[in-house]
Amino acid sequence: MSVGAERHILILGGTTEARRLAAALAGEPALRVTSSLAGRVAAPRLPAGQVRIGGFGGPEGLARWLREQHVDALIDATHPFADTISSNAARAAAEAQVPLLAVRRPGWTAGPGDDWRPVGSLAEAAEALSGLGNRVFLTTGRMGLAAFAHLENMWFLVRSVDAPSPPMPPRTEILLARGPFTVDGERELLRRHRVDVLVTKDSGAAATAAKLTAAREAGIPVVVVRRPPLPAGVPTVAAPEEAAAWLRGTGAV
């Protein structure tokens, strides 16, 4: 779709994998790389290449952007729980007839000594807390706290990059922090706040996995929200290097 020799790659990003892919492609000759960030983080880590911030206006808007900007390939390297943009990407790529690939880091796997309670949503996570503990370390991000707002008898430590907005549980302490986190730091956090249950999403990645090790060592149950499925038929790889190889195979690079 590109005009002339230049090839245009759009990366739907905001993740470590997206930044690594943008950095790997930035040195490719005759290649234009644009990374799109949703704009939900106030001070995002910017990738190499061109960057746009903000939504497209649904799948129709994204399809129009792909055509207008002569995009040759679309890479969905968003967060594993960004299911709306992944769905929009699949629909837009089909409409604009642009090759699409998803990059998804592997999820976490429970090991010996882990006490994990898998659930399908934040609402199910809130229901699962009954009987597990009263001092909750909530690491699901600043979105979706409304699912826990009715739990008036529990205390929550909510960690996020940016400050969350109401509604949220009435007994909440906000901790603004950005990973990577260390096991020693997570051990101290659990001890200092007397945490007795952890709630997290299965986002994968090593940057935020230390809390799982600390919870295992402390014998703390972990409520783990499962990932939403990717749209049917979207090819998927686990690493940016595989995405670069796929791009070369499509002829986009």
PDB file of N, CA, C and O in Angstrom, residues 45 137 158-163 174-181 186 189 208:
ATOM      1  N   ARG A  45       6.612   5.736  28.089  1.00  0.00           N
ATOM      2  CA  ARG A  45       7.950   5.537  27.542  1.00  0.00           C
ATOM      3  C   ARG A  45       7.825   5.477  26.027  1.00  0.00           C
ATOM      4  O   ARG A  45       7.201   4.575  25.482  1.00  0.00           O
ATOM      5  N   PHE A 137      -3.750  -6.554  48.113  1.00  0.00           N
ATOM      6  CA  PHE A 137      -2.819  -5.864  47.227  1.00  0.00           C
ATOM      7  C   PHE A 137      -3.386  -5.990  45.821  1.00  0.00           C
ATOM      8  O   PHE A 137      -3.381  -7.075  45.232  1.00  0.00           O
ATOM      9  N   VAL A 158      -3.701  -0.194  46.240  1.00  0.00           N
ATOM     10  CA  VAL A 158      -3.828  -0.167  44.783  1.00  0.00           C
ATOM     11  C   VAL A 158      -2.559   0.441  44.196  1.00  0.00           C
ATOM     12  O   VAL A 158      -2.227   1.592  44.471  1.00  0.00           O
ATOM     13  N   ARG A 159      -1.851  -0.349  43.383  1.00  0.00           N
ATOM     14  CA  ARG A 159      -0.642   0.144  42.735  1.00  0.00           C
ATOM     15  C   ARG A 159      -0.902   0.362  41.249  1.00  0.00           C
ATOM     16  O   ARG A 159      -1.404  -0.526  40.567  1.00  0.00           O
ATOM     17  N   SER A 160      -0.525   1.557  40.771  1.00  0.00           N
ATOM     18  CA  SER A 160      -0.691   1.867  39.359  1.00  0.00           C
ATOM     19  C   SER A 160       0.310   2.942  38.963  1.00  0.00           C
ATOM     20  O   SER A 160       0.894   3.610  39.824  1.00  0.00           O
ATOM     21  N   VAL A 161       0.518   3.088  37.661  1.00  0.00           N
ATOM     22  CA  VAL A 161       1.458   4.097  37.162  1.00  0.00           C
ATOM     23  C   VAL A 161       0.892   5.499  37.375  1.00  0.00           C
ATOM     24  O   VAL A 161       1.582   6.410  37.830  1.00  0.00           O
ATOM     25  N   ASP A 162      -0.380   5.682  37.043  1.00  0.00           N
ATOM     26  CA  ASP A 162      -1.058   6.965  37.238  1.00  0.00           C
ATOM     27  C   ASP A 162      -2.178   6.802  38.257  1.00  0.00           C
ATOM     28  O   ASP A 162      -2.690   5.696  38.476  1.00  0.00           O
ATOM     29  N   ALA A 163      -2.574   7.900  38.863  1.00  0.00           N
ATOM     30  CA  ALA A 163      -3.599   7.863  39.906  1.00  0.00           C
ATOM     31  C   ALA A 163      -4.944   7.416  39.333  1.00  0.00           C
ATOM     32  O   ALA A 163      -5.370   7.920  38.289  1.00  0.00           O
ATOM     33  N   ILE A 174      -3.386   4.435  47.762  1.00  0.00           N
ATOM     34  CA  ILE A 174      -2.858   4.458  46.401  1.00  0.00           C
ATOM     35  C   ILE A 174      -1.338   4.491  46.453  1.00  0.00           C
ATOM     36  O   ILE A 174      -0.745   5.296  47.171  1.00  0.00           O
ATOM     37  N   LEU A 175      -0.709   3.615  45.669  1.00  0.00           N
ATOM     38  CA  LEU A 175       0.741   3.586  45.530  1.00  0.00           C
ATOM     39  C   LEU A 175       1.069   3.786  44.054  1.00  0.00           C
ATOM     40  O   LEU A 175       0.787   2.923  43.233  1.00  0.00           O
ATOM     41  N   LEU A 176       1.668   4.944  43.725  1.00  0.00           N
ATOM     42  CA  LEU A 176       2.045   5.218  42.341  1.00  0.00           C
ATOM     43  C   LEU A 176       3.457   4.711  42.106  1.00  0.00           C
ATOM     44  O   LEU A 176       4.408   5.172  42.758  1.00  0.00           O
ATOM     45  N   ALA A 177       3.601   3.769  41.183  1.00  0.00           N
ATOM     46  CA  ALA A 177       4.911   3.170  40.916  1.00  0.00           C
ATOM     47  C   ALA A 177       4.885   2.516  39.546  1.00  0.00           C
ATOM     48  O   ALA A 177       3.842   2.075  39.069  1.00  0.00           O
ATOM     49  N   ARG A 178       6.053   2.445  38.942  1.00  0.00           N
ATOM     50  CA  ARG A 178       6.208   1.806  37.638  1.00  0.00           C
ATOM     51  C   ARG A 178       7.309   0.753  37.754  1.00  0.00           C
ATOM     52  O   ARG A 178       8.357   1.002  38.337  1.00  0.00           O
ATOM     53  N   GLY A 179       7.058  -0.442  37.214  1.00  0.00           N
ATOM     54  CA  GLY A 179       8.040  -1.510  37.252  1.00  0.00           C
ATOM     55  C   GLY A 179       9.236  -1.207  36.383  1.00  0.00           C
ATOM     56  O   GLY A 179       9.263  -0.181  35.689  1.00  0.00           O
ATOM     57  N   PRO A 180      10.256  -2.054  36.424  1.00  0.00           N
ATOM     58  CA  PRO A 180      10.269  -3.379  37.071  1.00  0.00           C
ATOM     59  C   PRO A 180      10.426  -3.300  38.591  1.00  0.00           C
ATOM     60  O   PRO A 180      11.004  -2.358  39.118  1.00  0.00           O
ATOM     61  N   PHE A 181       9.871  -4.330  39.254  1.00  0.00           N
ATOM     62  CA  PHE A 181       9.924  -4.448  40.697  1.00  0.00           C
ATOM     63  C   PHE A 181      10.816  -5.626  41.085  1.00  0.00           C
ATOM     64  O   PHE A 181      10.953  -6.577  40.329  1.00  0.00           O
ATOM     65  N   GLU A 186       9.124  -6.323  46.851  1.00  0.00           N
ATOM     66  CA  GLU A 186       7.757  -6.845  46.997  1.00  0.00           C
ATOM     67  C   GLU A 186       7.580  -7.540  48.347  1.00  0.00           C
ATOM     68  O   GLU A 186       6.514  -7.431  48.969  1.00  0.00           O
ATOM     69  N   LEU A 189       7.020  -4.816  50.802  1.00  0.00           N
ATOM     70  CA  LEU A 189       5.701  -4.208  50.604  1.00  0.00           C
ATOM     71  C   LEU A 189       4.606  -5.053  51.256  1.00  0.00           C
ATOM     72  O   LEU A 189       3.730  -4.524  51.967  1.00  0.00           O
ATOM     73  N   THR A 208       6.930  -7.383  36.307  1.00  0.00           N
ATOM     74  CA  THR A 208       5.979  -7.343  37.420  1.00  0.00           C
ATOM     75  C   THR A 208       5.757  -8.715  38.056  1.00  0.00           C
ATOM     76  O   THR A 208       4.811  -8.900  38.828  1.00  0.00           O
TER      77      THR A 208
END
